[in-house]
Amino acid sequence: VLDLGITVSYKEQNVYTNSTQLVSNYLLEKTDGMIFDPNFRREIVDVMGVGHLMDRELCTLSGGEMQKISIIASLGKPADLYLIDEPSCYLDIESVLTIARMLKRFAINNHKYMFVVEHDFNLGLYLADNVLLFNSGFVSQPLPSGQGFNMFLRDIDVTMRRDHDTLRPRINKPGSQNDISQKLTGNLTHDHKDIPHTSFTVSDISW
């Protein structure tokens, strides 16, 4: 509990553990039984696709599997504020997008504040409605995601497009047709009109 009287649930960056505890027992303990709640199972556990891991020991999980379990444990704790540190670490692009949708839906449906620290540009674009830009010791005011990401890319003189096969962002070659056309339109990020935009709390994207 912080001095302000709000409760916080924190998903650490480092998710590795040597514990031999079973996944099911770990989640039962960390979420105080929330994993048995039908809505939580449907909206979080089932979406993460970790049902087959419940009888495994934590120390036998891969980095990606442990990442998913850690996120579930964090979201299963009743809190006013959720701090999620690098949720995309160790995950493939499909899992990253699944988690982005799930985190956003969780915050909106439960009317919770969520701060996400993330270095994956793709997840940042997908998840954030607002961003904070850190530059040489200064922090910007909360900015709409499109404006914030464009400012960031403008500062480093880069434009980006989305790869049609992997959906990952790709940096355009300086002076290429894509680079020139995007600079002319002022949209320096790849096209993400397929990403649903919703009213969301400020997401802290650290670079």
PDB file of C-alpha atoms in Angstrom:
ATOM      1  CA  VAL A   1       0.000   0.000   0.000  1.00  0.00           C
ATOM      2  CA  LEU A   2       1.414   3.393  -0.972  1.00  0.00           C
ATOM      3  CA  ASP A   3       1.197   6.504   1.184  1.00  0.00           C
ATOM      4  CA  LEU A   4      -1.674   7.666  -1.011  1.00  0.00           C
ATOM      5  CA  GLY A   5      -3.712   4.728   0.217  1.00  0.00           C
ATOM      6  CA  ILE A   6      -3.961   2.856  -3.077  1.00  0.00           C
ATOM      7  CA  THR A   7      -3.205  -0.815  -3.486  1.00  0.00           C
ATOM      8  CA  VAL A   8      -0.732  -1.886  -6.169  1.00  0.00           C
ATOM      9  CA  SER A   9      -0.150  -5.150  -7.997  1.00  0.00           C
ATOM     10  CA  TYR A  10       3.294  -5.352  -9.616  1.00  0.00           C
ATOM     11  CA  LYS A  11       4.445  -7.731 -12.348  1.00  0.00           C
ATOM     12  CA  GLU A  12       8.233  -7.730 -12.182  1.00  0.00           C
ATOM     13  CA  GLN A  13      10.487  -7.635 -15.221  1.00  0.00           C
ATOM     14  CA  ASN A  14      12.447 -10.722 -14.165  1.00  0.00           C
ATOM     15  CA  VAL A  15      10.107 -13.722 -14.145  1.00  0.00           C
ATOM     16  CA  TYR A  16      12.567 -16.606 -13.784  1.00  0.00           C
ATOM     17  CA  THR A  17      12.384 -18.757 -10.657  1.00  0.00           C
ATOM     18  CA  ASN A  18      13.933 -21.947  -9.278  1.00  0.00           C
ATOM     19  CA  SER A  19      10.788 -22.804  -7.348  1.00  0.00           C
ATOM     20  CA  THR A  20       9.457 -26.354  -7.599  1.00  0.00           C
ATOM     21  CA  GLN A  21       5.957 -25.189  -6.657  1.00  0.00           C
ATOM     22  CA  LEU A  22       3.213 -26.314  -9.012  1.00  0.00           C
ATOM     23  CA  VAL A  23       1.767 -23.637 -11.274  1.00  0.00           C
ATOM     24  CA  SER A  24      -1.746 -24.292  -9.972  1.00  0.00           C
ATOM     25  CA  ASN A  25      -0.673 -23.869  -6.347  1.00  0.00           C
ATOM     26  CA  TYR A  26       1.327 -20.750  -7.177  1.00  0.00           C
ATOM     27  CA  LEU A  27      -1.633 -19.072  -8.887  1.00  0.00           C
ATOM     28  CA  LEU A  28      -4.007 -20.162  -6.142  1.00  0.00           C
ATOM     29  CA  GLU A  29      -1.712 -18.558  -3.564  1.00  0.00           C
ATOM     30  CA  LYS A  30      -0.942 -15.372  -5.512  1.00  0.00           C
ATOM     31  CA  THR A  31      -4.520 -14.672  -6.569  1.00  0.00           C
ATOM     32  CA  ASP A  32      -6.168 -15.771  -3.319  1.00  0.00           C
ATOM     33  CA  GLY A  33      -8.377 -18.180  -5.244  1.00  0.00           C
ATOM     34  CA  MET A  34      -9.302 -15.756  -8.036  1.00  0.00           C
ATOM     35  CA  ILE A  35      -8.289 -18.361 -10.641  1.00  0.00           C
ATOM     36  CA  PHE A  36     -11.467 -20.248  -9.717  1.00  0.00           C
ATOM     37  CA  ASP A  37     -13.644 -17.260 -10.596  1.00  0.00           C
ATOM     38  CA  PRO A  38     -15.443 -18.128 -13.868  1.00  0.00           C
ATOM     39  CA  ASN A  39     -15.067 -14.644 -15.347  1.00  0.00           C
ATOM     40  CA  PHE A  40     -11.372 -14.443 -14.475  1.00  0.00           C
ATOM     41  CA  ARG A  41     -10.727 -17.864 -15.971  1.00  0.00           C
ATOM     42  CA  ARG A  42     -12.603 -17.013 -19.157  1.00  0.00           C
ATOM     43  CA  GLU A  43     -11.151 -13.529 -19.655  1.00  0.00           C
ATOM     44  CA  ILE A  44      -7.590 -14.092 -18.418  1.00  0.00           C
ATOM     45  CA  VAL A  45      -6.512 -17.707 -17.860  1.00  0.00           C
ATOM     46  CA  ASP A  46      -8.193 -19.230 -20.915  1.00  0.00           C
ATOM     47  CA  VAL A  47      -7.112 -16.346 -23.153  1.00  0.00           C
ATOM     48  CA  MET A  48      -3.501 -16.945 -22.103  1.00  0.00           C
ATOM     49  CA  GLY A  49      -3.792 -20.612 -23.030  1.00  0.00           C
ATOM     50  CA  VAL A  50      -1.983 -21.935 -19.956  1.00  0.00           C
ATOM     51  CA  GLY A  51      -4.395 -24.638 -18.816  1.00  0.00           C
ATOM     52  CA  HIS A  52      -1.928 -27.381 -19.756  1.00  0.00           C
ATOM     53  CA  LEU A  53       0.725 -25.861 -17.485  1.00  0.00           C
ATOM     54  CA  MET A  54      -1.166 -26.188 -14.196  1.00  0.00           C
ATOM     55  CA  ASP A  55       0.510 -29.456 -13.132  1.00  0.00           C
ATOM     56  CA  ARG A  56       4.010 -28.276 -14.073  1.00  0.00           C
ATOM     57  CA  GLU A  57       6.634 -27.043 -11.622  1.00  0.00           C
ATOM     58  CA  LEU A  58       7.493 -23.360 -12.015  1.00  0.00           C
ATOM     59  CA  CYS A  59      11.181 -24.124 -12.553  1.00  0.00           C
ATOM     60  CA  THR A  60      10.363 -26.220 -15.640  1.00  0.00           C
ATOM     61  CA  LEU A  61       8.573 -23.409 -17.498  1.00  0.00           C
ATOM     62  CA  SER A  62      10.116 -21.549 -20.407  1.00  0.00           C
ATOM     63  CA  GLY A  63      10.573 -17.794 -20.226  1.00  0.00           C
ATOM     64  CA  GLY A  64       7.432 -17.195 -22.269  1.00  0.00           C
ATOM     65  CA  GLU A  65       5.353 -19.597 -20.190  1.00  0.00           C
ATOM     66  CA  MET A  66       6.536 -18.021 -16.937  1.00  0.00           C
ATOM     67  CA  GLN A  67       5.790 -14.575 -18.340  1.00  0.00           C
ATOM     68  CA  LYS A  68       2.158 -15.559 -18.903  1.00  0.00           C
ATOM     69  CA  ILE A  69       1.860 -17.074 -15.431  1.00  0.00           C
ATOM     70  CA  SER A  70       3.359 -13.944 -13.852  1.00  0.00           C
ATOM     71  CA  ILE A  71       0.876 -11.711 -15.683  1.00  0.00           C
ATOM     72  CA  ILE A  72      -2.036 -13.871 -14.532  1.00  0.00           C
ATOM     73  CA  ALA A  73      -0.748 -13.749 -10.942  1.00  0.00           C
ATOM     74  CA  SER A  74      -0.514  -9.958 -11.089  1.00  0.00           C
ATOM     75  CA  LEU A  75      -3.980  -9.432 -12.567  1.00  0.00           C
ATOM     76  CA  GLY A  76      -5.469 -11.858 -10.053  1.00  0.00           C
ATOM     77  CA  LYS A  77      -4.595  -9.598  -7.137  1.00  0.00           C
ATOM     78  CA  PRO A  78      -7.278  -7.035  -6.234  1.00  0.00           C
ATOM     79  CA  ALA A  79      -5.658  -3.618  -6.642  1.00  0.00           C
ATOM     80  CA  ASP A  80      -6.323  -0.024  -7.598  1.00  0.00           C
ATOM     81  CA  LEU A  81      -3.219   0.212  -9.779  1.00  0.00           C
ATOM     82  CA  TYR A  82      -1.491  -2.445 -11.873  1.00  0.00           C
ATOM     83  CA  LEU A  83       2.198  -1.995 -12.736  1.00  0.00           C
ATOM     84  CA  ILE A  84       3.182  -4.315 -15.581  1.00  0.00           C
ATOM     85  CA  ASP A  85       6.901  -4.349 -16.389  1.00  0.00           C
ATOM     86  CA  GLU A  86       7.777  -5.548 -19.915  1.00  0.00           C
ATOM     87  CA  PRO A  87       4.952  -8.046 -20.541  1.00  0.00           C
ATOM     88  CA  SER A  88       6.234  -8.838 -24.064  1.00  0.00           C
ATOM     89  CA  CYS A  89       9.573 -10.230 -22.890  1.00  0.00           C
ATOM     90  CA  TYR A  90      10.205 -13.835 -24.099  1.00  0.00           C
ATOM     91  CA  LEU A  91       6.943 -13.905 -26.109  1.00  0.00           C
ATOM     92  CA  ASP A  92       6.320 -14.339 -29.838  1.00  0.00           C
ATOM     93  CA  ILE A  93       4.327 -11.764 -31.812  1.00  0.00           C
ATOM     94  CA  GLU A  94       1.037 -13.697 -31.593  1.00  0.00           C
ATOM     95  CA  SER A  95       1.274 -13.951 -27.811  1.00  0.00           C
ATOM     96  CA  VAL A  96       2.266 -10.287 -27.527  1.00  0.00           C
ATOM     97  CA  LEU A  97      -0.856  -9.151 -29.391  1.00  0.00           C
ATOM     98  CA  THR A  98      -3.061 -11.519 -27.388  1.00  0.00           C
ATOM     99  CA  ILE A  99      -1.704 -10.136 -24.123  1.00  0.00           C
ATOM    100  CA  ALA A 100      -2.076  -6.544 -25.351  1.00  0.00           C
ATOM    101  CA  ARG A 101      -5.779  -7.086 -26.065  1.00  0.00           C
ATOM    102  CA  MET A 102      -6.267  -8.880 -22.761  1.00  0.00           C
ATOM    103  CA  LEU A 103      -4.513  -6.203 -20.662  1.00  0.00           C
ATOM    104  CA  LYS A 104      -6.491  -3.412 -22.268  1.00  0.00           C
ATOM    105  CA  ARG A 105      -9.788  -5.250 -21.894  1.00  0.00           C
ATOM    106  CA  PHE A 106      -8.991  -6.019 -18.238  1.00  0.00           C
ATOM    107  CA  ALA A 107      -8.270  -2.368 -17.392  1.00  0.00           C
ATOM    108  CA  ILE A 108     -11.361  -1.080 -19.180  1.00  0.00           C
ATOM    109  CA  ASN A 109     -13.837  -3.685 -17.975  1.00  0.00           C
ATOM    110  CA  ASN A 110     -12.661  -3.461 -14.362  1.00  0.00           C
ATOM    111  CA  HIS A 111     -12.168   0.333 -14.349  1.00  0.00           C
ATOM    112  CA  LYS A 112      -8.548  -0.024 -13.224  1.00  0.00           C
ATOM    113  CA  TYR A 113      -5.467   2.118 -13.717  1.00  0.00           C
ATOM    114  CA  MET A 114      -2.611   0.331 -15.455  1.00  0.00           C
ATOM    115  CA  PHE A 115       0.930   1.527 -16.098  1.00  0.00           C
ATOM    116  CA  VAL A 116       2.880  -0.562 -18.609  1.00  0.00           C
ATOM    117  CA  VAL A 117       6.625  -0.176 -19.085  1.00  0.00           C
ATOM    118  CA  GLU A 118       7.475  -1.612 -22.487  1.00  0.00           C
ATOM    119  CA  HIS A 119      10.322  -1.458 -24.991  1.00  0.00           C
ATOM    120  CA  ASP A 120       8.496  -3.377 -27.722  1.00  0.00           C
ATOM    121  CA  PHE A 121       7.290  -0.713 -30.154  1.00  0.00           C
ATOM    122  CA  ASN A 122       4.580  -3.000 -31.519  1.00  0.00           C
ATOM    123  CA  LEU A 123       3.018  -3.581 -28.096  1.00  0.00           C
ATOM    124  CA  GLY A 124       3.361   0.092 -27.259  1.00  0.00           C
ATOM    125  CA  LEU A 125       1.362   1.106 -30.307  1.00  0.00           C
ATOM    126  CA  TYR A 126      -1.220  -1.582 -29.725  1.00  0.00           C
ATOM    127  CA  LEU A 127      -1.740  -1.049 -26.019  1.00  0.00           C
ATOM    128  CA  ALA A 128      -1.329   2.633 -25.289  1.00  0.00           C
ATOM    129  CA  ASP A 129      -3.911   5.356 -25.613  1.00  0.00           C
ATOM    130  CA  ASN A 130      -1.540   7.807 -23.932  1.00  0.00           C
ATOM    131  CA  VAL A 131       2.234   7.802 -23.553  1.00  0.00           C
ATOM    132  CA  LEU A 132       4.927   9.565 -21.548  1.00  0.00           C
ATOM    133  CA  LEU A 133       8.137  10.398 -23.399  1.00  0.00           C
ATOM    134  CA  PHE A 134      11.427  10.327 -21.491  1.00  0.00           C
ATOM    135  CA  ASN A 135      14.231  12.384 -23.037  1.00  0.00           C
ATOM    136  CA  SER A 136      17.487  13.526 -21.389  1.00  0.00           C
ATOM    137  CA  GLY A 137      16.013  13.567 -17.912  1.00  0.00           C
ATOM    138  CA  PHE A 138      12.767  15.265 -18.932  1.00  0.00           C
ATOM    139  CA  VAL A 139       9.311  13.671 -18.989  1.00  0.00           C
ATOM    140  CA  SER A 140       6.520  14.877 -21.243  1.00  0.00           C
ATOM    141  CA  GLN A 141       2.940  15.364 -20.179  1.00  0.00           C
ATOM    142  CA  PRO A 142       0.633  12.462 -21.092  1.00  0.00           C
ATOM    143  CA  LEU A 143       0.209  12.546 -24.873  1.00  0.00           C
ATOM    144  CA  PRO A 144      -2.249  10.757 -27.176  1.00  0.00           C
ATOM    145  CA  SER A 145      -0.441   7.672 -28.468  1.00  0.00           C
ATOM    146  CA  GLY A 146      -0.364   8.774 -32.120  1.00  0.00           C
ATOM    147  CA  GLN A 147       1.078  12.161 -31.229  1.00  0.00           C
ATOM    148  CA  GLY A 148       3.562  10.699 -28.743  1.00  0.00           C
ATOM    149  CA  PHE A 149       4.914   8.013 -31.050  1.00  0.00           C
ATOM    150  CA  ASN A 150       5.185  10.474 -33.938  1.00  0.00           C
ATOM    151  CA  MET A 151       7.156  12.881 -31.734  1.00  0.00           C
ATOM    152  CA  PHE A 152       9.488  10.077 -30.683  1.00  0.00           C
ATOM    153  CA  LEU A 153      10.132   8.977 -34.267  1.00  0.00           C
ATOM    154  CA  ARG A 154      10.517  12.568 -35.455  1.00  0.00           C
ATOM    155  CA  ASP A 155      13.242  13.134 -32.853  1.00  0.00           C
ATOM    156  CA  ILE A 156      15.262  10.204 -34.197  1.00  0.00           C
ATOM    157  CA  ASP A 157      14.336  10.882 -37.866  1.00  0.00           C
ATOM    158  CA  VAL A 158      12.744   7.470 -38.451  1.00  0.00           C
ATOM    159  CA  THR A 159       9.522   6.264 -40.083  1.00  0.00           C
ATOM    160  CA  MET A 160       8.048   2.805 -39.678  1.00  0.00           C
ATOM    161  CA  ARG A 161       5.741   0.457 -41.580  1.00  0.00           C
ATOM    162  CA  ARG A 162       4.080  -2.821 -40.625  1.00  0.00           C
ATOM    163  CA  ASP A 163       5.443  -6.045 -42.144  1.00  0.00           C
ATOM    164  CA  HIS A 164       2.563  -7.739 -43.990  1.00  0.00           C
ATOM    165  CA  ASP A 165       3.685 -11.251 -42.960  1.00  0.00           C
ATOM    166  CA  THR A 166       4.836 -10.888 -39.344  1.00  0.00           C
ATOM    167  CA  LEU A 167       2.831  -7.735 -38.457  1.00  0.00           C
ATOM    168  CA  ARG A 168       5.953  -6.407 -36.734  1.00  0.00           C
ATOM    169  CA  PRO A 169       7.001  -2.794 -37.284  1.00  0.00           C
ATOM    170  CA  ARG A 170       9.860  -2.269 -39.711  1.00  0.00           C
ATOM    171  CA  ILE A 171      12.021   0.817 -40.116  1.00  0.00           C
ATOM    172  CA  ASN A 172      11.753   2.377 -43.578  1.00  0.00           C
ATOM    173  CA  LYS A 173      14.911   2.968 -45.561  1.00  0.00           C
ATOM    174  CA  PRO A 174      15.764   6.696 -45.403  1.00  0.00           C
ATOM    175  CA  GLY A 175      14.598   8.403 -48.591  1.00  0.00           C
ATOM    176  CA  SER A 176      12.419   5.458 -49.659  1.00  0.00           C
ATOM    177  CA  GLN A 177       8.915   5.973 -51.038  1.00  0.00           C
ATOM    178  CA  ASN A 178       7.358   4.897 -47.739  1.00  0.00           C
ATOM    179  CA  ASP A 179       9.699   7.138 -45.760  1.00  0.00           C
ATOM    180  CA  ILE A 180       8.967  10.194 -47.897  1.00  0.00           C
ATOM    181  CA  SER A 181       5.206   9.663 -48.102  1.00  0.00           C
ATOM    182  CA  GLN A 182       4.813   9.095 -44.355  1.00  0.00           C
ATOM    183  CA  LYS A 183       6.810  12.226 -43.565  1.00  0.00           C
ATOM    184  CA  LEU A 184       4.571  14.193 -45.905  1.00  0.00           C
ATOM    185  CA  THR A 185       1.417  12.937 -44.185  1.00  0.00           C
ATOM    186  CA  GLY A 186       2.896  13.373 -40.715  1.00  0.00           C
ATOM    187  CA  ASN A 187       2.126   9.753 -39.776  1.00  0.00           C
ATOM    188  CA  LEU A 188       5.566   8.340 -38.991  1.00  0.00           C
ATOM    189  CA  THR A 189       4.323   5.134 -37.412  1.00  0.00           C
ATOM    190  CA  HIS A 190       3.073   2.158 -39.370  1.00  0.00           C
ATOM    191  CA  ASP A 191      -0.608   2.022 -40.196  1.00  0.00           C
ATOM    192  CA  HIS A 192      -2.474   0.736 -37.144  1.00  0.00           C
ATOM    193  CA  LYS A 193      -6.044   1.593 -38.071  1.00  0.00           C
ATOM    194  CA  ASP A 194      -6.931  -2.073 -37.430  1.00  0.00           C
ATOM    195  CA  ILE A 195      -6.125  -1.574 -33.772  1.00  0.00           C
ATOM    196  CA  PRO A 196      -9.232  -0.697 -31.748  1.00  0.00           C
ATOM    197  CA  HIS A 197      -8.923   2.590 -29.854  1.00  0.00           C
ATOM    198  CA  THR A 198     -10.648   2.874 -26.524  1.00  0.00           C
ATOM    199  CA  SER A 199     -10.649   5.201 -23.564  1.00  0.00           C
ATOM    200  CA  PHE A 200      -7.837   3.954 -21.342  1.00  0.00           C
ATOM    201  CA  THR A 201      -5.660   5.094 -18.497  1.00  0.00           C
ATOM    202  CA  VAL A 202      -2.212   6.527 -19.142  1.00  0.00           C
ATOM    203  CA  SER A 203       0.295   3.879 -20.237  1.00  0.00           C
ATOM    204  CA  ASP A 204       3.899   4.600 -19.344  1.00  0.00           C
ATOM    205  CA  ILE A 205       6.004   3.635 -22.353  1.00  0.00           C
ATOM    206  CA  SER A 206       9.683   3.833 -21.476  1.00  0.00           C
ATOM    207  CA  TRP A 207      12.327   3.980 -24.187  1.00  0.00           C
TER     208      TRP A 207
END
